[in-house]
CSV table of C-alpha atoms in Angstrom, one decimal:
chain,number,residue,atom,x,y,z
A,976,UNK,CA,212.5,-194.9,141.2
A,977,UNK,CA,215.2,-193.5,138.3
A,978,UNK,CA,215.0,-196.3,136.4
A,979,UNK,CA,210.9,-196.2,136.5
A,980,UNK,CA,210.8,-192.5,135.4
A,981,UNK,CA,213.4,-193.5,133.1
A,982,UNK,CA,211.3,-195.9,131.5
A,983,UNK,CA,208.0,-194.5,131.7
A,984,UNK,CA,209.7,-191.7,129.4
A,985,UNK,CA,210.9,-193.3,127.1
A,986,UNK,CA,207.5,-195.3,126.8
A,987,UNK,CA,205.9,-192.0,126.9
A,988,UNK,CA,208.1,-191.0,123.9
A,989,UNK,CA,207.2,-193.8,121.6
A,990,UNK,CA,203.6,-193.3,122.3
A,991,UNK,CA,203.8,-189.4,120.9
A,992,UNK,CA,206.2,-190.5,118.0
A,993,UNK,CA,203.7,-193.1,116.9
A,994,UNK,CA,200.5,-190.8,117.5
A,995,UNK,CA,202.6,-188.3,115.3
A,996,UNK,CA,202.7,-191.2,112.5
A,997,UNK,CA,199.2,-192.1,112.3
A,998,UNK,CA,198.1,-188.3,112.7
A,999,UNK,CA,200.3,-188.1,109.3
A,1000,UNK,CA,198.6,-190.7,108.1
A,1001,UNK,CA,195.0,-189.8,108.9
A,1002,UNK,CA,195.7,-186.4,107.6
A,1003,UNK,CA,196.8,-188.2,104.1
A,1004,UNK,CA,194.1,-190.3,104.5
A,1005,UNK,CA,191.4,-187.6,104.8
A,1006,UNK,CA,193.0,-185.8,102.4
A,1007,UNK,CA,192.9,-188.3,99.6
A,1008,UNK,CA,189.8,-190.0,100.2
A,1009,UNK,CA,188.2,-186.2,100.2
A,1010,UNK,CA,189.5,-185.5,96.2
A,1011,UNK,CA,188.6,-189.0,95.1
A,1012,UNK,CA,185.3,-189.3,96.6
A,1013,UNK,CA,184.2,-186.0,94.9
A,1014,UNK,CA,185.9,-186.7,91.7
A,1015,UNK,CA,183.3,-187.0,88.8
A,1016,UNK,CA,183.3,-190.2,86.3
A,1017,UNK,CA,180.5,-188.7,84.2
A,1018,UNK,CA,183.2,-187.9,81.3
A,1019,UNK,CA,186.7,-188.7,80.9
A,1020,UNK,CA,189.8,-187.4,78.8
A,1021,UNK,CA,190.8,-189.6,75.7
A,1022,UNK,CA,194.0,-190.2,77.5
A,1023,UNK,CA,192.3,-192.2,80.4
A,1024,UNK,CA,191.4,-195.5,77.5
A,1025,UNK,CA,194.6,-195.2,76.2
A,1026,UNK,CA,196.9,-196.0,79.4
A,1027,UNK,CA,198.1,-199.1,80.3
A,1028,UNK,CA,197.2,-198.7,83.8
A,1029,UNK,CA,199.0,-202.2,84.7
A,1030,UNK,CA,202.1,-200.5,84.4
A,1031,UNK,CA,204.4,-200.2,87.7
A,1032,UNK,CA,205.5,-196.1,86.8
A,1033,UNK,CA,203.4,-194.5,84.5
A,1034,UNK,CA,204.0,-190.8,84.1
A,1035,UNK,CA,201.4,-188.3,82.9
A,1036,UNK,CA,202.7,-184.3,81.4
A,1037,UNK,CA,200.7,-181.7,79.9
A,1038,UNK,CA,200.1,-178.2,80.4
A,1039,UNK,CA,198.6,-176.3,83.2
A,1040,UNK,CA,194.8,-176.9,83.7
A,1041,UNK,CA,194.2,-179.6,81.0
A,1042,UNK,CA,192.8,-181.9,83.6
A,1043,UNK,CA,196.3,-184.4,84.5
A,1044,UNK,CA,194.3,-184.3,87.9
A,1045,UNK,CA,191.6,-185.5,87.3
A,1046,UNK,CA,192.5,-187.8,85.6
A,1047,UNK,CA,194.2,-189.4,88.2
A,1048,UNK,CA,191.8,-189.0,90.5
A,1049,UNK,CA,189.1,-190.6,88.2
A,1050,UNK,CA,191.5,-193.8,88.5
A,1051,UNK,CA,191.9,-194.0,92.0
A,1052,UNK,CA,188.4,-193.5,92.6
A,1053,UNK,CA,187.4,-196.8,90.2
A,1054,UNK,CA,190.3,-198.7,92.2
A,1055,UNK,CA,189.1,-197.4,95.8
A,1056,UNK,CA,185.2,-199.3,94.7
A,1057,UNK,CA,186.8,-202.6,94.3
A,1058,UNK,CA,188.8,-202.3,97.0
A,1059,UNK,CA,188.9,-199.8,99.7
A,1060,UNK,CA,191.9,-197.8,100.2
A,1061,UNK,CA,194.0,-199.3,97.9
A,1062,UNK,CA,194.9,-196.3,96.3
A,1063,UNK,CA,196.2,-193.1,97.3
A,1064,UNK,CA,196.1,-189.1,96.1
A,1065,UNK,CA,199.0,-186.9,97.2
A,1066,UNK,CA,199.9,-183.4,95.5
A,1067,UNK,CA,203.6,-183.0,96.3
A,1068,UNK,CA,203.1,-179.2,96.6
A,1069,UNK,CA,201.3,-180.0,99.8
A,1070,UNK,CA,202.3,-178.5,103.1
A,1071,UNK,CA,201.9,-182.7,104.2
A,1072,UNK,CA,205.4,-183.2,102.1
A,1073,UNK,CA,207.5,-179.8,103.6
A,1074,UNK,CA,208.4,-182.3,106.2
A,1075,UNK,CA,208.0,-185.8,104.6
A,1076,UNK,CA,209.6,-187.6,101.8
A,1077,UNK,CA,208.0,-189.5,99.1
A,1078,UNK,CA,210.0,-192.9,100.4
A,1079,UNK,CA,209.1,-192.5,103.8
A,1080,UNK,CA,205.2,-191.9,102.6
A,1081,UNK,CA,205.3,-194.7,100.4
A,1082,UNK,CA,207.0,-197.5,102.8
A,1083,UNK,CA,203.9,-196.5,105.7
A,1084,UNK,CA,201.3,-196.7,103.0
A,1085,UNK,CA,202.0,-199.9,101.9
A,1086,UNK,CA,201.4,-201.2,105.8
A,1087,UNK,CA,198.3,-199.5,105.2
A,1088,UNK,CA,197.0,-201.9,101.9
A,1089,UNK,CA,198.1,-199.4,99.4
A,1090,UNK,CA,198.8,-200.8,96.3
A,1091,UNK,CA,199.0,-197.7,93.9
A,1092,UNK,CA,200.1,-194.3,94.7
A,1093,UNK,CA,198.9,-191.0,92.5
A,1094,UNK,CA,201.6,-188.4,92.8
A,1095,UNK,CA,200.6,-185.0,91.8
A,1096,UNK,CA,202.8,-181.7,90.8
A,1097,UNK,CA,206.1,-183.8,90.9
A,1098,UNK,CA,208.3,-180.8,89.9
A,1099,UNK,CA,207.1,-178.6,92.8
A,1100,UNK,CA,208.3,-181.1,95.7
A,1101,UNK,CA,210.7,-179.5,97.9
A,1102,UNK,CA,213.8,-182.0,97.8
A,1103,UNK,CA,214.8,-183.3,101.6
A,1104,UNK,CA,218.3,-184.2,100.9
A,1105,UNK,CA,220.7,-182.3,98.4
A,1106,UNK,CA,221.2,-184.4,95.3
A,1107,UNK,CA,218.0,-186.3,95.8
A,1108,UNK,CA,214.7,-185.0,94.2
A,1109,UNK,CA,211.4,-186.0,92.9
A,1110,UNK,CA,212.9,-188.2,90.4
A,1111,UNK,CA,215.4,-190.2,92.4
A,1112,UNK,CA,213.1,-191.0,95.3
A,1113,UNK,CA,210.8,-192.5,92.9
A,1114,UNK,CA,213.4,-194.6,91.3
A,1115,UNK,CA,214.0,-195.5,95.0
A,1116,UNK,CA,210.1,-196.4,95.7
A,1117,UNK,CA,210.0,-198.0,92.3
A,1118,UNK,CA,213.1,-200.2,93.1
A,1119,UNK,CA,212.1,-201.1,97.1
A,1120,UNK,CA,208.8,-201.9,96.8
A,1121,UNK,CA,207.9,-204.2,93.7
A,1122,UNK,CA,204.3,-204.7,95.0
A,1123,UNK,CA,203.5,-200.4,94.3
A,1124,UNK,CA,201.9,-199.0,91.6
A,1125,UNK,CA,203.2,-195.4,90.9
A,1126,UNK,CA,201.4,-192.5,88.8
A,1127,UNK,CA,203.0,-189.4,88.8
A,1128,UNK,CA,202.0,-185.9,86.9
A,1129,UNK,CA,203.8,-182.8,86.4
A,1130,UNK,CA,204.1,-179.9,84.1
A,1131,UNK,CA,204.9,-180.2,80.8
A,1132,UNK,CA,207.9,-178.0,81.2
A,1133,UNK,CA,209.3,-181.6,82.6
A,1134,UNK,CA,210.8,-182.3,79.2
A,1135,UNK,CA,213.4,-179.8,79.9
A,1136,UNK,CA,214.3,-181.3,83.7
A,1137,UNK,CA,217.3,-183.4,84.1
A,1138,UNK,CA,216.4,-185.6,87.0
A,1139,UNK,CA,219.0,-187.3,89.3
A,1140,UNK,CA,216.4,-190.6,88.8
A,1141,UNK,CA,216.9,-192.2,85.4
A,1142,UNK,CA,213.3,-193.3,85.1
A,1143,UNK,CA,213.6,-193.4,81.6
A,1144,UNK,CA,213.6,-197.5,81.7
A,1145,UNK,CA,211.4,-197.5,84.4
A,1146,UNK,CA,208.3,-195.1,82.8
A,1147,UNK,CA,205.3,-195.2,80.7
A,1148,UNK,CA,205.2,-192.0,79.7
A,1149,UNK,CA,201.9,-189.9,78.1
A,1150,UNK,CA,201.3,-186.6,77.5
A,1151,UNK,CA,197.4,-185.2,78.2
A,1152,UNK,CA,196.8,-182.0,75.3
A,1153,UNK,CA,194.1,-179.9,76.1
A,1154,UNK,CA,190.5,-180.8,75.2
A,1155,UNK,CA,189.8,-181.7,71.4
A,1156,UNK,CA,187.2,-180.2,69.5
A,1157,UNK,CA,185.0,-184.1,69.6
A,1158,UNK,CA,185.9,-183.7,73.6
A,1159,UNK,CA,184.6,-180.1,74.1
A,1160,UNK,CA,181.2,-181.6,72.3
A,1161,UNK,CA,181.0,-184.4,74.7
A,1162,UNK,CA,181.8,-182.3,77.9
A,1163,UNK,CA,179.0,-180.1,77.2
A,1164,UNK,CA,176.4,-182.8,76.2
A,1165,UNK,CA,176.3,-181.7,72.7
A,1166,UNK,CA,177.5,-184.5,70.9
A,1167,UNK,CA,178.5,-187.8,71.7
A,1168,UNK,CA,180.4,-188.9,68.3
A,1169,UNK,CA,183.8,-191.0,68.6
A,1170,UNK,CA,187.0,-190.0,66.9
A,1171,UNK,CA,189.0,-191.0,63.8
A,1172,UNK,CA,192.2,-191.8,63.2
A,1173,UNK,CA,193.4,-189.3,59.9
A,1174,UNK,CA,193.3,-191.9,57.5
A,1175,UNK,CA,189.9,-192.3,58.5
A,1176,UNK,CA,189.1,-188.7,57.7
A,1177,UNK,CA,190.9,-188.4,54.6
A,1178,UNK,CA,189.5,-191.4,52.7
A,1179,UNK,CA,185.9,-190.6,54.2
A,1180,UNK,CA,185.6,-187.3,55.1
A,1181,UNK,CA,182.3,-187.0,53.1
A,1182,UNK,CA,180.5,-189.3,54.7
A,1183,UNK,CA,181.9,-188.5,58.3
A,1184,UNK,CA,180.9,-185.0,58.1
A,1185,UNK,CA,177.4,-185.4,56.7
A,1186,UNK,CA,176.8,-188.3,59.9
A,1187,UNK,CA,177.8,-185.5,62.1
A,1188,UNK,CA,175.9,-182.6,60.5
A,1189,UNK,CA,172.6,-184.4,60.3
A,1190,UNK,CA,172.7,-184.4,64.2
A,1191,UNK,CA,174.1,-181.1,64.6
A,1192,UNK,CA,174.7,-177.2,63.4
A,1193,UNK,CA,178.1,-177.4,64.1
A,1194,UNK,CA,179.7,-173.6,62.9
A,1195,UNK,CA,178.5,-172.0,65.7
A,1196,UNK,CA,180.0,-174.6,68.4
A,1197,UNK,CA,183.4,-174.8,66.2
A,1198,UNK,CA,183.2,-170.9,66.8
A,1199,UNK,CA,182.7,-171.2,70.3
A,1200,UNK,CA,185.3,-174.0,71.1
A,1201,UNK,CA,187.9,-171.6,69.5
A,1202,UNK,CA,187.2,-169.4,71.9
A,1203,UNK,CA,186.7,-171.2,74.9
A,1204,UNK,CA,187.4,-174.8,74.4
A,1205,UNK,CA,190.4,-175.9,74.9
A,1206,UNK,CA,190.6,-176.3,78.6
A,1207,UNK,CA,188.0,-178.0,80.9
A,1208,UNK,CA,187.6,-175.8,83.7
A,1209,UNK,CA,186.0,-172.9,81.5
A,1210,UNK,CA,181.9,-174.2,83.2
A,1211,UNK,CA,183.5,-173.7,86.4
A,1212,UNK,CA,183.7,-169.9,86.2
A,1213,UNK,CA,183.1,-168.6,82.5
A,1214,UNK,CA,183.4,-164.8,83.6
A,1215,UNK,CA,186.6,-164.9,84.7
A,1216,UNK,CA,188.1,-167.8,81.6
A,1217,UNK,CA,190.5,-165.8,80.1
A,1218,UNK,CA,191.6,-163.9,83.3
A,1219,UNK,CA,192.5,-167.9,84.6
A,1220,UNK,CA,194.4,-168.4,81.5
A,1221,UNK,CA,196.5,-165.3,81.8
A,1222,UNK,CA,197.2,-166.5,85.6
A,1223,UNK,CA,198.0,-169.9,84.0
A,1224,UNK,CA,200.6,-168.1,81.4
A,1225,UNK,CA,202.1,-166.4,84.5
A,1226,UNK,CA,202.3,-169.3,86.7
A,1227,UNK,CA,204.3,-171.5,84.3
A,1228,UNK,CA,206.7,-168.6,83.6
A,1229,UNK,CA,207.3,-167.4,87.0
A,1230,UNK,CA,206.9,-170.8,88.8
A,1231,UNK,CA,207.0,-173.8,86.3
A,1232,UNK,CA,209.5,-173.2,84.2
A,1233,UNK,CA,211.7,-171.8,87.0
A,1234,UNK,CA,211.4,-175.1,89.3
A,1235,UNK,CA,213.3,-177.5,86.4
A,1236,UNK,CA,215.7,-174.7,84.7
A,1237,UNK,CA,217.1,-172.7,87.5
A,1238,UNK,CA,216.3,-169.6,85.6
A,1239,UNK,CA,216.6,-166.4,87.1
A,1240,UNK,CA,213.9,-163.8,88.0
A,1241,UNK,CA,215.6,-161.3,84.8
A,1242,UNK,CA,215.1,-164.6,82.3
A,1243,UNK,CA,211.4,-165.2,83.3
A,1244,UNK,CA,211.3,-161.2,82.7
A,1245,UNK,CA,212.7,-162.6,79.2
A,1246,UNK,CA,210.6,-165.0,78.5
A,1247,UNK,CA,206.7,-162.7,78.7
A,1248,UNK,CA,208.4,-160.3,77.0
A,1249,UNK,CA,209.5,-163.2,74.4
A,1250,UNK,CA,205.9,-164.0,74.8
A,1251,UNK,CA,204.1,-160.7,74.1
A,1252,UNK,CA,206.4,-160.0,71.0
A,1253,UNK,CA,205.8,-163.0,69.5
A,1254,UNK,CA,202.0,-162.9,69.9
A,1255,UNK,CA,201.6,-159.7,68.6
A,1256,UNK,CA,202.8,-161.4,65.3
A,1257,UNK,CA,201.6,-165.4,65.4
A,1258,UNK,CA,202.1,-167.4,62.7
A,1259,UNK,CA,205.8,-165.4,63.7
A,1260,UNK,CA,208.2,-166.1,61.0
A,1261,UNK,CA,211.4,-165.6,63.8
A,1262,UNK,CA,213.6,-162.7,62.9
A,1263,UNK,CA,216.2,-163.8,65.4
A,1264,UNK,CA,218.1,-160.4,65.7
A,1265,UNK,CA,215.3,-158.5,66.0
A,1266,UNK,CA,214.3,-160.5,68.7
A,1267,UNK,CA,217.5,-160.6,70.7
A,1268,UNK,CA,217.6,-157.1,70.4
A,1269,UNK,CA,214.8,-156.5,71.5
A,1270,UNK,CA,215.3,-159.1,74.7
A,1271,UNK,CA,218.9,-157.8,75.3
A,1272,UNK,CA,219.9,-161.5,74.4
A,1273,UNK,CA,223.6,-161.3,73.4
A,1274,UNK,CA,223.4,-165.1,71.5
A,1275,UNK,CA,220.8,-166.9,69.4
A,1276,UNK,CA,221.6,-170.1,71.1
A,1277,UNK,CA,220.2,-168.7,74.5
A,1278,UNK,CA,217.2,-167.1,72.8
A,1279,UNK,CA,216.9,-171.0,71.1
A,1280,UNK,CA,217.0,-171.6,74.9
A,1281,UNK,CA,214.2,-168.9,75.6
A,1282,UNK,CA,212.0,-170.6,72.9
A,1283,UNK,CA,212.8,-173.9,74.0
A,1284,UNK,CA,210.8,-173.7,77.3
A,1285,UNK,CA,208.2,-171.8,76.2
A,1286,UNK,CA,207.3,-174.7,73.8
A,1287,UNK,CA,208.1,-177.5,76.0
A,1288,UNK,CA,205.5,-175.5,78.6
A,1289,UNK,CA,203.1,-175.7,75.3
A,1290,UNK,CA,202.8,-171.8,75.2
A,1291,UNK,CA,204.2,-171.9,72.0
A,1292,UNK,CA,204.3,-174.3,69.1
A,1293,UNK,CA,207.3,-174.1,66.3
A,1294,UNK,CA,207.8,-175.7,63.0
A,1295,UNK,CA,210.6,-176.1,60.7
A,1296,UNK,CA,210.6,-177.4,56.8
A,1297,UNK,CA,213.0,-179.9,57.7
A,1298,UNK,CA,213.3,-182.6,60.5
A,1299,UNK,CA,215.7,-181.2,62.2
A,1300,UNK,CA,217.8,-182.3,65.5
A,1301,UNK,CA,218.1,-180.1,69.0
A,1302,UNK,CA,215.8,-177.4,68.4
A,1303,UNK,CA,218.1,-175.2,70.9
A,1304,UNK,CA,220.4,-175.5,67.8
A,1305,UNK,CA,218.3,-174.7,65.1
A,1306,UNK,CA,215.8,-171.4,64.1
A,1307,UNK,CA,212.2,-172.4,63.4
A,1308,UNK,CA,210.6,-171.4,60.7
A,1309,UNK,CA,207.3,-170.5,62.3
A,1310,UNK,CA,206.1,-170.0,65.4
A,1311,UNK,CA,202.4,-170.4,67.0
A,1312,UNK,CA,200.5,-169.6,69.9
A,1313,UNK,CA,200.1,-173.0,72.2
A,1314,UNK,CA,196.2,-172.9,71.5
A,1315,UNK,CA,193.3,-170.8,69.9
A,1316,UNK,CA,192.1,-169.8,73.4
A,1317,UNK,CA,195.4,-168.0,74.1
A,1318,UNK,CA,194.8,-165.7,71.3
A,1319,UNK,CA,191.3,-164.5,73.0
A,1320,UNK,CA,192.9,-164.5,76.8
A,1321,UNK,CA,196.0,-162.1,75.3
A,1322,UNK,CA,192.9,-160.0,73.0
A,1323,UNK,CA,194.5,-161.0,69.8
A,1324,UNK,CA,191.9,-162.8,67.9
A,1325,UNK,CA,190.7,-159.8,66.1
A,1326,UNK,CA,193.9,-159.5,64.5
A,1327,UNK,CA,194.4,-162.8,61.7
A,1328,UNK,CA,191.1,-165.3,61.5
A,1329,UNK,CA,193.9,-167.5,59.3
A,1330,UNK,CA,196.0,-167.9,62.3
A,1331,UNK,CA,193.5,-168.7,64.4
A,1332,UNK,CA,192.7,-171.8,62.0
A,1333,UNK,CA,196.2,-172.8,61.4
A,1334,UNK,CA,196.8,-173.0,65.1
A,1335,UNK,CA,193.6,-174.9,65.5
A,1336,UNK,CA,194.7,-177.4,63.2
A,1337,UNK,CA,198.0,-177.5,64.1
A,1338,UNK,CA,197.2,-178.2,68.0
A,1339,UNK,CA,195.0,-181.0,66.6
A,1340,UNK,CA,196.8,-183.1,64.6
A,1341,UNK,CA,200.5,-182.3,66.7
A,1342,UNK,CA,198.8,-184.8,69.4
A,1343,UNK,CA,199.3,-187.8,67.4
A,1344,UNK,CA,201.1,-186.8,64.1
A,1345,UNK,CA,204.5,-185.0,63.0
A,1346,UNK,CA,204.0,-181.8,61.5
A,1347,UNK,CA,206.5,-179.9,59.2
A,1348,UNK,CA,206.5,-176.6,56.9
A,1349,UNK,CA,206.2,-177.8,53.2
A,1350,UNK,CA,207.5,-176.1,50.4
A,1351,UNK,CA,203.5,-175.5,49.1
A,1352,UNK,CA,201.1,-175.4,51.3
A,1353,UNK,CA,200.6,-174.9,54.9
A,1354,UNK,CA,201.6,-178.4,56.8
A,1355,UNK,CA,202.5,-181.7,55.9
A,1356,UNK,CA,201.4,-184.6,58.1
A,1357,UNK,CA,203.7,-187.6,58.6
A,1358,UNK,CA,206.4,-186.8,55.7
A,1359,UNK,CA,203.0,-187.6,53.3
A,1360,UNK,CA,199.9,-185.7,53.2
A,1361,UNK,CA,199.6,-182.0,52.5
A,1362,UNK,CA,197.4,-179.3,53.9
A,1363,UNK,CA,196.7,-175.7,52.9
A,1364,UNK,CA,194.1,-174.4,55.5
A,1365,UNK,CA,192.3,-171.1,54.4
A,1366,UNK,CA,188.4,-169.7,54.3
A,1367,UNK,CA,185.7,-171.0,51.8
A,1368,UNK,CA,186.7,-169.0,49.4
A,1369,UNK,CA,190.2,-170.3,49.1
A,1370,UNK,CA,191.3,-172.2,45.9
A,1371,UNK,CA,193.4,-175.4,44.9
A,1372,UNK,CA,196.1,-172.6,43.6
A,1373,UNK,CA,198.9,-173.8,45.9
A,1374,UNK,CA,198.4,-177.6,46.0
A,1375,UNK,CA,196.6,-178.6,42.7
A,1376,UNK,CA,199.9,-180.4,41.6
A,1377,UNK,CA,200.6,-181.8,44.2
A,1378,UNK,CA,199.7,-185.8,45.5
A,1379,UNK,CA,197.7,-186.4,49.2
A,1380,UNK,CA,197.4,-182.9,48.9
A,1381,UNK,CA,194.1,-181.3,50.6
A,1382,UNK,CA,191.8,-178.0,51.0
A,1383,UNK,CA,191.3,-177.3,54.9
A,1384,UNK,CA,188.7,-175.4,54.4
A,1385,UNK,CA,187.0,-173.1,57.4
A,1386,UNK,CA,183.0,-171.6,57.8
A,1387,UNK,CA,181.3,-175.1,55.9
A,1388,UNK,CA,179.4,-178.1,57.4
A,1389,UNK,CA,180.3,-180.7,54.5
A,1390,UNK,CA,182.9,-181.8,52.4
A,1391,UNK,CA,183.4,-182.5,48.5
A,1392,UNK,CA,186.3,-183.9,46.8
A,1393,UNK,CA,189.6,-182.8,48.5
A,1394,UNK,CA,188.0,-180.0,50.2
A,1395,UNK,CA,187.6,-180.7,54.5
A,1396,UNK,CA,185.9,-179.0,56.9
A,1397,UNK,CA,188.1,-177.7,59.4
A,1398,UNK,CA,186.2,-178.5,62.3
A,1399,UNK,CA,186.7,-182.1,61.4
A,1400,UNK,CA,190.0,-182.4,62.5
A,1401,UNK,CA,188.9,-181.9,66.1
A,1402,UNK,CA,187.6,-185.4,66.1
A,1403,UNK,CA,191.1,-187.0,65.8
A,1404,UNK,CA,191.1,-187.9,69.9
């Protein structure tokens, strides 16, 4: 009778650890198939045609809210309709990994039929074993099970992480910017125009422009995309836009940057009020004392630090006249907002119109193309072609003696000679 009670225990324990097992696996199930089914394929980033989705790891950065998700989610969908449940969502922020690590998920999925794996918000998964994070157990999924596909997303601020997974061998890596100007059209059901690469634009920017004109008034949308553009979640709520992006701004201070760095609660202190005195002055020519003064920084290589992730999180964009190594190492020479909406959400738009354009073309053409300070003008693309951005009004003064050298010119439709609209350069992706 001992032996029987024995037994019918230890049968009665299997049963419960296996019901436990395909609970976990229905709730990731539900889970998944709930985001992907709901997912709309109606427009997609200009990242999604430029992925080689064959690829075993392929990981997928950008800032907060520029639509990494979806993206994802977009894939797994088209791969569920050919076959079903072959691929799989899981945010690693959810309370489903507080208890479960990404090896142990991965090895029951794949006695499920999965065949590719999305993993979501990488640098917010709570490590299960010291010495052993996000990184290192997808180097170990990556290495133990050949037949997976893995996509992962994070933050941008992932640049700055040092992971105990070298992935670097492993990885196709792409970063997702926020909406383009030719995007922002398309989303809306504006304009459905394709992009150009910048050779295109410069040796036809007549003829491009006048295409796109004929079909459109396109001031007052350029105007508008400045404003509210840049992300894709602005239809979702429009009242509360800039309120979001100020959360955003807070969350990647407090929360993002903090979950790869190890800074403390004072440095994230640092880093809005690093924030709020360099927006009060964008394009910020960096008076480094000032600034550490001001910060109660006692070296510049920390405040370099302080910069650092604030750039890498895409809150800021810096630019030096010289290609330059570490940028912890070196002072930029100017310093810009992340993107145009930013300058709305922190109520700074009224103060410089020419910042808002530099910025705007700056984000653009930073997607695909280097971007230093040169000596005349405003930027200069690729070591090669020069750009002095200004109003209609603004004259050849700066670059008229100068080769490849361009007017970027804001407020008109079409181009002549060297002179280019502005809003053109939003059509690069």
């Amino acid at each position: 009778m001992l032996i029987f009670c024995i037994e019918l225990q230890i049968i009665l324990t299997i049963f419960v650890f296996d019901y436990k097992k395909i609970i976990k696996m229905q709730e990731i199930f539900a889970y998944s198939n709930s985001l992907i089914e709901n997912v709309n394929l109606d427009f997609k980033r200009y990242l999604y045609r430029e992925i080689n989705w064959n690829a075993r790891l392929i990981e997928i950065l950008g800032s907060r809210g520029v639509g990494k998700t979806t993206l994802m989610l977009q894939k797994a969908k088209l791969l569920n309709s050919e076959k079903s449940n072959q691929a799989v969502y899981i945010s690693l922020d959810d309370k489903l990994m507080y208890s479960n690590s990404v090896v142990d998920v991965a090895e029951e999925l794949i006695q499920y039929g999965v065949q590719h794996l999305f993993l979501d918000e990488v640098h917010k998964y709570p490590p299960k074993i010291k010495g052993f994070d996000w990184s290192a157990e997808i180097k170990n999924v990556y290495d133990r099970f050949p037949g997976l596909n893995i996509v992962y997303s994070g933050s941008s601020v992932l640049k700055i992480y040092k992971g105990q997974g070298d992935l670097s061998r492993r990885k196709s890596s792409y970063r997702l910017a926020g909406l383009s100007f030719r995007e922002y059209l398309l989303l809306n059901g504006i304009l459905d125009f394709d992009s150009f690469q910048l050779s295109d634009i410069l040796e036809n920017h007549q003829e491009i422009a006048s295409s796109i004109t004929k079909k459109i008034k396109i001031i007052p949308h350029f105007k508008e995309y400045l404003k509210t553009g840049y992300f894709p979640f602005y239809n979702e709520d429009p009242q509360n836009y800039f309120n979001r992006l100020n959360a955003i701004l807070n969350v990647i201070i407090e929360t993002d940057i903090p979950a790869v760095s190890e800074i403390t609660f004072e440095t994230s202190l640092k880093l809005k009020k690093l924030l709020a005195a360099i927006a009060s002055a964008v394009p910020y020519v960096p008076n480094l004392v000032n600034l550490r003064q001001e910060l109660f920084v006692t070296d510049q290589r920390t405040l370099l630090r302080y910069l650092d992730f604030l750039e890498k999180a895409e809150v800021l964009s810096t630019l030096s006249q010289k290609a330059k190594g570490s940028k912890i190492l070196h002072k930029p020479d100017k310093i810009y907002l992340g993107n145009t909406n930013y300058f709305y959400a922190l109520n700074l738009h009224g103060e410089e119109i020419g910042t808002l354009r530099e910025t705007f073309f700056q984000t653009q053409l930073a997607v695909s193309h280097s971007l230093k300070i040169p000596r005349s003008g405003d930027f200069i693309a690729n070591d090669k072609f020069i750009f002095e951005i200004g109003g209609k009004n603004k004259t050849q003064h700066q670059i008229r003696d100068l080769n490849n050298a361009y007017l970027v010119l804001d407020d008109i439709e079409n181009s002549v000679f060297n002179q280019i609209p502005l809003w053109l350069f939003g059509f690069l992706y």
